[in-house]
mmCIF file of N, CA and C in Angstrom:
data_model
loop_
_atom_site.group_PDB
_atom_site.id
_atom_site.type_symbol
_atom_site.label_atom_id
_atom_site.label_comp_id
_atom_site.label_asym_id
_atom_site.label_seq_id
_atom_site.Cartn_x
_atom_site.Cartn_y
_atom_site.Cartn_z
ATOM 1 N N MET B 272 9.101 -10.429 -16.605
ATOM 2 C CA MET B 272 10.145 -9.473 -17.013
ATOM 3 C C MET B 272 10.723 -8.583 -15.859
ATOM 4 N N ALA B 273 9.891 -8.305 -14.942
ATOM 5 C CA ALA B 273 10.271 -7.511 -13.792
ATOM 6 C C ALA B 273 11.315 -8.296 -12.947
ATOM 7 N N ASP B 274 11.039 -9.596 -12.787
ATOM 8 C CA ASP B 274 12.083 -10.418 -11.976
ATOM 9 C C ASP B 274 13.378 -10.363 -12.722
ATOM 10 N N ILE B 275 13.446 -10.508 -14.056
ATOM 11 C CA ILE B 275 14.709 -10.415 -14.676
ATOM 12 C C ILE B 275 15.413 -9.021 -14.597
ATOM 13 N N GLU B 276 14.713 -8.022 -14.715
ATOM 14 C CA GLU B 276 15.204 -6.636 -14.572
ATOM 15 C C GLU B 276 15.813 -6.463 -13.044
ATOM 16 N N ALA B 277 14.994 -7.068 -12.075
ATOM 17 C CA ALA B 277 15.443 -6.868 -10.703
ATOM 18 C C ALA B 277 16.819 -7.700 -10.564
ATOM 19 N N ARG B 278 16.838 -8.899 -11.110
ATOM 20 C CA ARG B 278 18.029 -9.779 -10.988
ATOM 21 C C ARG B 278 19.217 -8.963 -11.774
ATOM 22 N N LEU B 279 19.068 -8.434 -12.908
ATOM 23 C CA LEU B 279 20.152 -7.731 -13.587
ATOM 24 C C LEU B 279 20.640 -6.537 -12.647
ATOM 25 N N GLU B 280 19.752 -5.899 -12.056
ATOM 26 C CA GLU B 280 20.225 -4.725 -11.188
ATOM 27 C C GLU B 280 21.007 -5.281 -10.040
ATOM 28 N N LYS B 281 20.444 -6.362 -9.383
ATOM 29 C CA LYS B 281 21.209 -6.875 -8.372
ATOM 30 C C LYS B 281 22.574 -7.377 -8.697
ATOM 31 N N LEU B 282 22.764 -8.068 -9.823
ATOM 32 C CA LEU B 282 23.967 -8.566 -10.271
ATOM 33 C C LEU B 282 24.954 -7.407 -10.623
ATOM 34 N N ARG B 283 24.430 -6.414 -11.372
ATOM 35 C CA ARG B 283 25.194 -5.230 -11.634
ATOM 36 C C ARG B 283 25.768 -4.510 -10.330
ATOM 37 N N ALA B 284 25.000 -4.395 -9.414
ATOM 38 C CA ALA B 284 25.363 -3.706 -8.176
ATOM 39 C C ALA B 284 26.405 -4.562 -7.450
ATOM 40 N N ALA B 285 26.234 -5.850 -7.348
ATOM 41 C CA ALA B 285 27.137 -6.868 -6.725
ATOM 42 C C ALA B 285 28.422 -6.790 -7.420
ATOM 43 N N ILE B 286 28.505 -6.842 -8.748
ATOM 44 C CA ILE B 286 29.696 -6.845 -9.509
ATOM 45 C C ILE B 286 30.501 -5.589 -9.311
ATOM 46 N N ARG B 287 29.783 -4.463 -9.438
ATOM 47 C CA ARG B 287 30.438 -3.181 -9.235
ATOM 48 C C ARG B 287 31.016 -3.110 -7.873
ATOM 49 N N ASP B 288 30.393 -3.488 -6.851
ATOM 50 C CA ASP B 288 30.908 -3.494 -5.495
ATOM 51 C C ASP B 288 32.164 -4.262 -5.457
ATOM 52 N N HIS B 289 32.028 -5.616 -5.888
ATOM 53 C CA HIS B 289 33.185 -6.562 -5.864
ATOM 54 C C HIS B 289 34.293 -6.049 -6.591
ATOM 55 N N ALA B 290 34.108 -5.445 -7.807
ATOM 56 C CA ALA B 290 35.215 -4.954 -8.542
ATOM 57 C C ALA B 290 35.904 -3.745 -7.798
ATOM 58 N N TYR B 291 35.114 -2.886 -7.281
ATOM 59 C CA TYR B 291 35.745 -1.775 -6.441
ATOM 60 C C TYR B 291 36.506 -2.327 -5.338
ATOM 61 N N ARG B 292 35.998 -3.216 -4.554
ATOM 62 C CA ARG B 292 36.722 -3.878 -3.463
ATOM 63 C C ARG B 292 38.120 -4.480 -3.958
ATOM 64 N N TYR B 293 38.028 -5.182 -5.093
ATOM 65 C CA TYR B 293 39.251 -5.840 -5.635
ATOM 66 C C TYR B 293 40.168 -4.874 -6.223
ATOM 67 N N TYR B 294 39.653 -4.005 -7.094
ATOM 68 C CA TYR B 294 40.685 -3.197 -7.924
ATOM 69 C C TYR B 294 41.204 -1.923 -7.090
ATOM 70 N N VAL B 295 40.286 -1.323 -6.323
ATOM 71 C CA VAL B 295 40.633 -0.173 -5.582
ATOM 72 C C VAL B 295 41.012 -0.350 -4.234
ATOM 73 N N LEU B 296 40.247 -1.051 -3.433
ATOM 74 C CA LEU B 296 40.632 -1.316 -2.010
ATOM 75 C C LEU B 296 41.465 -2.486 -1.846
ATOM 76 N N ASP B 297 41.778 -3.283 -2.817
ATOM 77 C CA ASP B 297 42.581 -4.425 -2.645
ATOM 78 C C ASP B 297 42.181 -5.253 -1.389
ATOM 79 N N ASP B 298 40.765 -5.476 -1.382
ATOM 80 C CA ASP B 298 40.233 -6.173 -0.286
ATOM 81 C C ASP B 298 38.962 -6.858 -0.709
ATOM 82 N N PRO B 299 39.226 -8.009 -1.523
ATOM 83 C CA PRO B 299 38.014 -8.770 -2.014
ATOM 84 C C PRO B 299 37.378 -9.447 -0.917
ATOM 85 N N ILE B 300 36.128 -9.691 -1.027
ATOM 86 C CA ILE B 300 35.314 -10.455 -0.013
ATOM 87 C C ILE B 300 34.665 -11.740 -0.664
ATOM 88 N N VAL B 301 34.869 -11.933 -1.952
ATOM 89 C CA VAL B 301 34.441 -13.146 -2.625
ATOM 90 C C VAL B 301 35.652 -13.733 -3.361
ATOM 91 N N SER B 302 35.517 -15.036 -3.573
ATOM 92 C CA SER B 302 36.568 -15.681 -4.371
ATOM 93 C C SER B 302 36.498 -15.327 -5.836
ATOM 94 N N ASP B 303 37.571 -15.543 -6.604
ATOM 95 C CA ASP B 303 37.469 -15.386 -8.073
ATOM 96 C C ASP B 303 36.309 -16.113 -8.645
ATOM 97 N N ALA B 304 36.170 -17.471 -8.166
ATOM 98 C CA ALA B 304 35.148 -18.243 -8.735
ATOM 99 C C ALA B 304 33.740 -17.714 -8.453
ATOM 100 N N GLU B 305 33.547 -17.101 -7.258
ATOM 101 C CA GLU B 305 32.206 -16.614 -7.030
ATOM 102 C C GLU B 305 31.957 -15.355 -7.938
ATOM 103 N N TYR B 306 32.965 -14.487 -8.133
ATOM 104 C CA TYR B 306 32.922 -13.370 -8.939
ATOM 105 C C TYR B 306 32.532 -13.730 -10.352
ATOM 106 N N ASP B 307 33.342 -14.725 -10.826
ATOM 107 C CA ASP B 307 33.171 -15.261 -12.229
ATOM 108 C C ASP B 307 31.811 -15.772 -12.417
ATOM 109 N N SER B 308 31.180 -16.460 -11.445
ATOM 110 C CA SER B 308 29.870 -17.023 -11.511
ATOM 111 C C SER B 308 28.962 -15.871 -11.658
ATOM 112 N N LEU B 309 29.004 -14.814 -10.915
ATOM 113 C CA LEU B 309 28.189 -13.638 -11.020
ATOM 114 C C LEU B 309 28.322 -13.044 -12.253
ATOM 115 N N TRP B 310 29.475 -12.903 -12.870
ATOM 116 C CA TRP B 310 29.754 -12.204 -14.157
ATOM 117 C C TRP B 310 29.107 -13.044 -15.291
ATOM 118 N N ARG B 311 29.264 -14.366 -15.206
ATOM 119 C CA ARG B 311 28.790 -15.328 -16.239
ATOM 120 C C ARG B 311 27.179 -15.179 -16.256
ATOM 121 N N GLU B 312 26.563 -15.222 -15.120
ATOM 122 C CA GLU B 312 25.137 -15.084 -15.040
ATOM 123 C C GLU B 312 24.651 -13.638 -15.636
ATOM 124 N N LEU B 313 25.370 -12.601 -15.312
ATOM 125 C CA LEU B 313 25.042 -11.321 -15.900
ATOM 126 C C LEU B 313 25.186 -11.314 -17.413
ATOM 127 N N VAL B 314 26.311 -11.857 -17.961
ATOM 128 C CA VAL B 314 26.538 -11.894 -19.415
ATOM 129 C C VAL B 314 25.426 -12.806 -20.042
ATOM 130 N N GLN B 315 24.993 -13.906 -19.410
ATOM 131 C CA GLN B 315 23.999 -14.692 -20.013
ATOM 132 C C GLN B 315 22.641 -13.932 -20.011
ATOM 133 N N LEU B 316 22.244 -13.296 -18.916
ATOM 134 C CA LEU B 316 21.023 -12.666 -18.835
ATOM 135 C C LEU B 316 21.009 -11.448 -19.921
ATOM 136 N N GLU B 317 22.055 -10.789 -20.040
ATOM 137 C CA GLU B 317 22.109 -9.701 -20.922
ATOM 138 C C GLU B 317 22.197 -10.265 -22.405
ATOM 139 N N SER B 318 22.685 -11.306 -22.642
ATOM 140 C CA SER B 318 22.729 -11.917 -23.891
ATOM 141 C C SER B 318 21.333 -12.486 -24.297
ATOM 142 N N ASP B 319 20.616 -12.951 -23.319
ATOM 143 C CA ASP B 319 19.221 -13.413 -23.503
ATOM 144 C C ASP B 319 18.215 -12.252 -23.640
ATOM 145 N N HIS B 320 18.568 -11.069 -23.079
ATOM 146 C CA HIS B 320 17.619 -9.974 -23.124
ATOM 147 C C HIS B 320 18.429 -8.695 -23.487
ATOM 148 N N PRO B 321 18.972 -8.517 -24.710
ATOM 149 C CA PRO B 321 19.815 -7.469 -25.071
ATOM 150 C C PRO B 321 19.148 -6.111 -24.921
ATOM 151 N N GLU B 322 17.835 -6.056 -24.952
ATOM 152 C CA GLU B 322 17.122 -4.802 -24.722
ATOM 153 C C GLU B 322 17.222 -4.213 -23.360
ATOM 154 N N LEU B 323 17.649 -5.126 -22.383
ATOM 155 C CA LEU B 323 17.883 -4.698 -20.993
ATOM 156 C C LEU B 323 19.292 -4.272 -20.648
ATOM 157 N N VAL B 324 20.308 -4.361 -21.498
ATOM 158 C CA VAL B 324 21.591 -3.964 -21.326
ATOM 159 C C VAL B 324 21.502 -2.463 -21.170
ATOM 160 N N THR B 325 22.351 -2.005 -20.115
ATOM 161 C CA THR B 325 22.423 -0.649 -19.896
ATOM 162 C C THR B 325 23.810 -0.101 -19.990
ATOM 163 N N PRO B 326 23.972 1.189 -20.376
ATOM 164 C CA PRO B 326 25.467 1.602 -20.578
ATOM 165 C C PRO B 326 26.368 1.647 -19.288
ATOM 166 N N ASP B 327 25.693 1.649 -18.227
ATOM 167 C CA ASP B 327 26.490 1.472 -16.930
ATOM 168 C C ASP B 327 26.814 0.068 -16.489
ATOM 169 N N SER B 328 26.236 -0.853 -17.199
ATOM 170 C CA SER B 328 26.508 -2.271 -16.866
ATOM 171 C C SER B 328 28.032 -2.506 -16.726
ATOM 172 N N PRO B 329 28.486 -3.355 -15.853
ATOM 173 C CA PRO B 329 29.885 -3.758 -15.733
ATOM 174 C C PRO B 329 30.263 -4.375 -17.057
ATOM 175 N N THR B 330 29.481 -5.055 -17.795
ATOM 176 C CA THR B 330 29.817 -5.688 -19.058
ATOM 177 C C THR B 330 30.200 -4.698 -20.165
ATOM 178 N N GLN B 331 29.740 -3.404 -19.966
ATOM 179 C CA GLN B 331 29.946 -2.353 -20.931
ATOM 180 C C GLN B 331 31.089 -1.407 -20.596
ATOM 181 N N ARG B 332 31.784 -1.704 -19.452
ATOM 182 C CA ARG B 332 32.783 -0.721 -18.900
ATOM 183 C C ARG B 332 33.995 -1.535 -18.447
ATOM 184 N N VAL B 333 35.053 -0.704 -18.304
ATOM 185 C CA VAL B 333 36.281 -1.253 -17.751
ATOM 186 C C VAL B 333 36.267 -1.116 -16.263
ATOM 187 N N PRO B 334 36.616 -2.234 -15.465
ATOM 188 C CA PRO B 334 36.511 -2.080 -13.984
ATOM 189 C C PRO B 334 37.297 -0.885 -13.431
ATOM 190 N N GLY B 335 36.957 -0.778 -12.093
ATOM 191 C CA GLY B 335 37.601 0.498 -11.400
ATOM 192 C C GLY B 335 39.100 0.696 -11.583
ATOM 193 N N GLU B 336 39.577 1.771 -11.092
ATOM 194 C CA GLU B 336 40.893 2.158 -11.146
ATOM 195 C C GLU B 336 41.827 1.388 -10.247
ATOM 196 N N PRO B 337 43.172 1.143 -10.630
ATOM 197 C CA PRO B 337 44.035 0.374 -9.839
ATOM 198 C C PRO B 337 44.273 1.157 -8.593
ATOM 199 N N SER B 338 44.673 0.470 -7.434
ATOM 200 C CA SER B 338 44.948 1.148 -6.218
ATOM 201 C C SER B 338 46.232 1.918 -6.327
ATOM 202 N N GLU B 339 46.426 3.015 -5.786
ATOM 203 C CA GLU B 339 47.576 3.897 -5.694
ATOM 204 C C GLU B 339 48.755 3.231 -5.105
ATOM 205 N N ARG B 340 48.493 2.111 -4.373
ATOM 206 C CA ARG B 340 49.608 1.401 -3.631
ATOM 207 C C ARG B 340 50.482 0.634 -4.550
ATOM 208 N N PHE B 341 49.911 0.415 -5.857
ATOM 209 C CA PHE B 341 50.732 -0.422 -6.745
ATOM 210 C C PHE B 341 51.916 0.502 -7.212
ATOM 211 N N ARG B 342 53.108 -0.016 -7.251
ATOM 212 C CA ARG B 342 54.231 0.685 -7.737
ATOM 213 C C ARG B 342 54.124 0.676 -9.202
ATOM 214 N N LYS B 343 54.408 1.955 -9.853
ATOM 215 C CA LYS B 343 54.432 2.084 -11.226
ATOM 216 C C LYS B 343 55.794 1.613 -11.748
ATOM 217 N N VAL B 344 55.845 0.859 -12.865
ATOM 218 C CA VAL B 344 56.986 0.402 -13.501
ATOM 219 C C VAL B 344 57.023 0.759 -15.019
ATOM 220 N N ARG B 345 58.132 0.824 -15.601
ATOM 221 C CA ARG B 345 58.297 1.091 -17.059
ATOM 222 C C ARG B 345 58.762 -0.299 -17.573
ATOM 223 N N HIS B 346 57.891 -0.752 -18.510
ATOM 224 C CA HIS B 346 58.279 -2.113 -19.201
ATOM 225 C C HIS B 346 59.288 -1.776 -20.375
ATOM 226 N N PRO B 347 60.203 -2.767 -20.440
ATOM 227 C CA PRO B 347 61.193 -2.525 -21.519
ATOM 228 C C PRO B 347 60.628 -2.618 -22.892
ATOM 229 N N ALA B 348 59.486 -3.229 -23.101
ATOM 230 C CA ALA B 348 58.816 -3.383 -24.389
ATOM 231 C C ALA B 348 57.186 -3.280 -24.176
ATOM 232 N N PRO B 349 56.469 -2.974 -25.111
ATOM 233 C CA PRO B 349 55.083 -2.914 -25.012
ATOM 234 C C PRO B 349 54.502 -4.270 -24.417
ATOM 235 N N ILE B 350 53.566 -4.244 -23.473
ATOM 236 C CA ILE B 350 52.933 -5.412 -23.127
ATOM 237 C C ILE B 350 51.618 -5.467 -23.927
ATOM 238 N N LEU B 351 51.500 -6.503 -24.760
ATOM 239 C CA LEU B 351 50.540 -6.749 -25.667
ATOM 240 C C LEU B 351 49.593 -7.999 -25.255
ATOM 241 N N GLN B 352 48.308 -7.934 -25.719
ATOM 242 C CA GLN B 352 47.476 -9.089 -25.627
ATOM 243 C C GLN B 352 48.021 -10.131 -26.603
ATOM 244 N N SER B 353 47.702 -11.382 -26.205
ATOM 245 C CA SER B 353 48.061 -12.528 -26.978
ATOM 246 C C SER B 353 47.523 -12.402 -28.502
ATOM 247 N N GLY B 354 48.400 -12.444 -29.430
ATOM 248 C CA GLY B 354 47.995 -12.420 -30.865
ATOM 249 C C GLY B 354 48.123 -10.965 -31.367
ATOM 250 N N GLN B 355 48.394 -9.958 -30.581
ATOM 251 C CA GLN B 355 48.549 -8.625 -31.177
ATOM 252 C C GLN B 355 49.823 -8.572 -31.834
ATOM 253 N N ARG B 356 49.983 -7.605 -32.809
ATOM 254 C CA ARG B 356 51.238 -7.419 -33.567
ATOM 255 C C ARG B 356 51.621 -5.941 -33.452
ATOM 256 N N LEU B 357 52.881 -5.622 -33.431
ATOM 257 C CA LEU B 357 53.325 -4.245 -33.386
ATOM 258 C C LEU B 357 53.226 -3.494 -34.604
ATOM 259 N N TRP B 358 53.002 -4.265 -35.760
ATOM 260 C CA TRP B 358 52.706 -3.598 -36.976
ATOM 261 C C TRP B 358 51.477 -3.940 -37.728
ATOM 262 N N ALA B 359 51.038 -3.123 -38.622
ATOM 263 C CA ALA B 359 49.674 -3.422 -39.285
ATOM 264 C C ALA B 359 49.868 -4.309 -40.480
#
């Protein structure tokens, strides 16, 4: 079990670092495929061992803040996820 806990912490730290570099610094050092592979491994391990999920895990949080270099825009209509409706 100690090996699994260590791997979870290593994955969480790597994903947090990569997310920060991607979202905040706009300077990723891994490909999207590499990041996705780490993410899938983390999700699988946490799924197999739900008792080891932590509140600070990247799977439990929204990734970093967007860079201030992004220009703010106003959309003419709400941007919704696929399948969302404007009414109840």
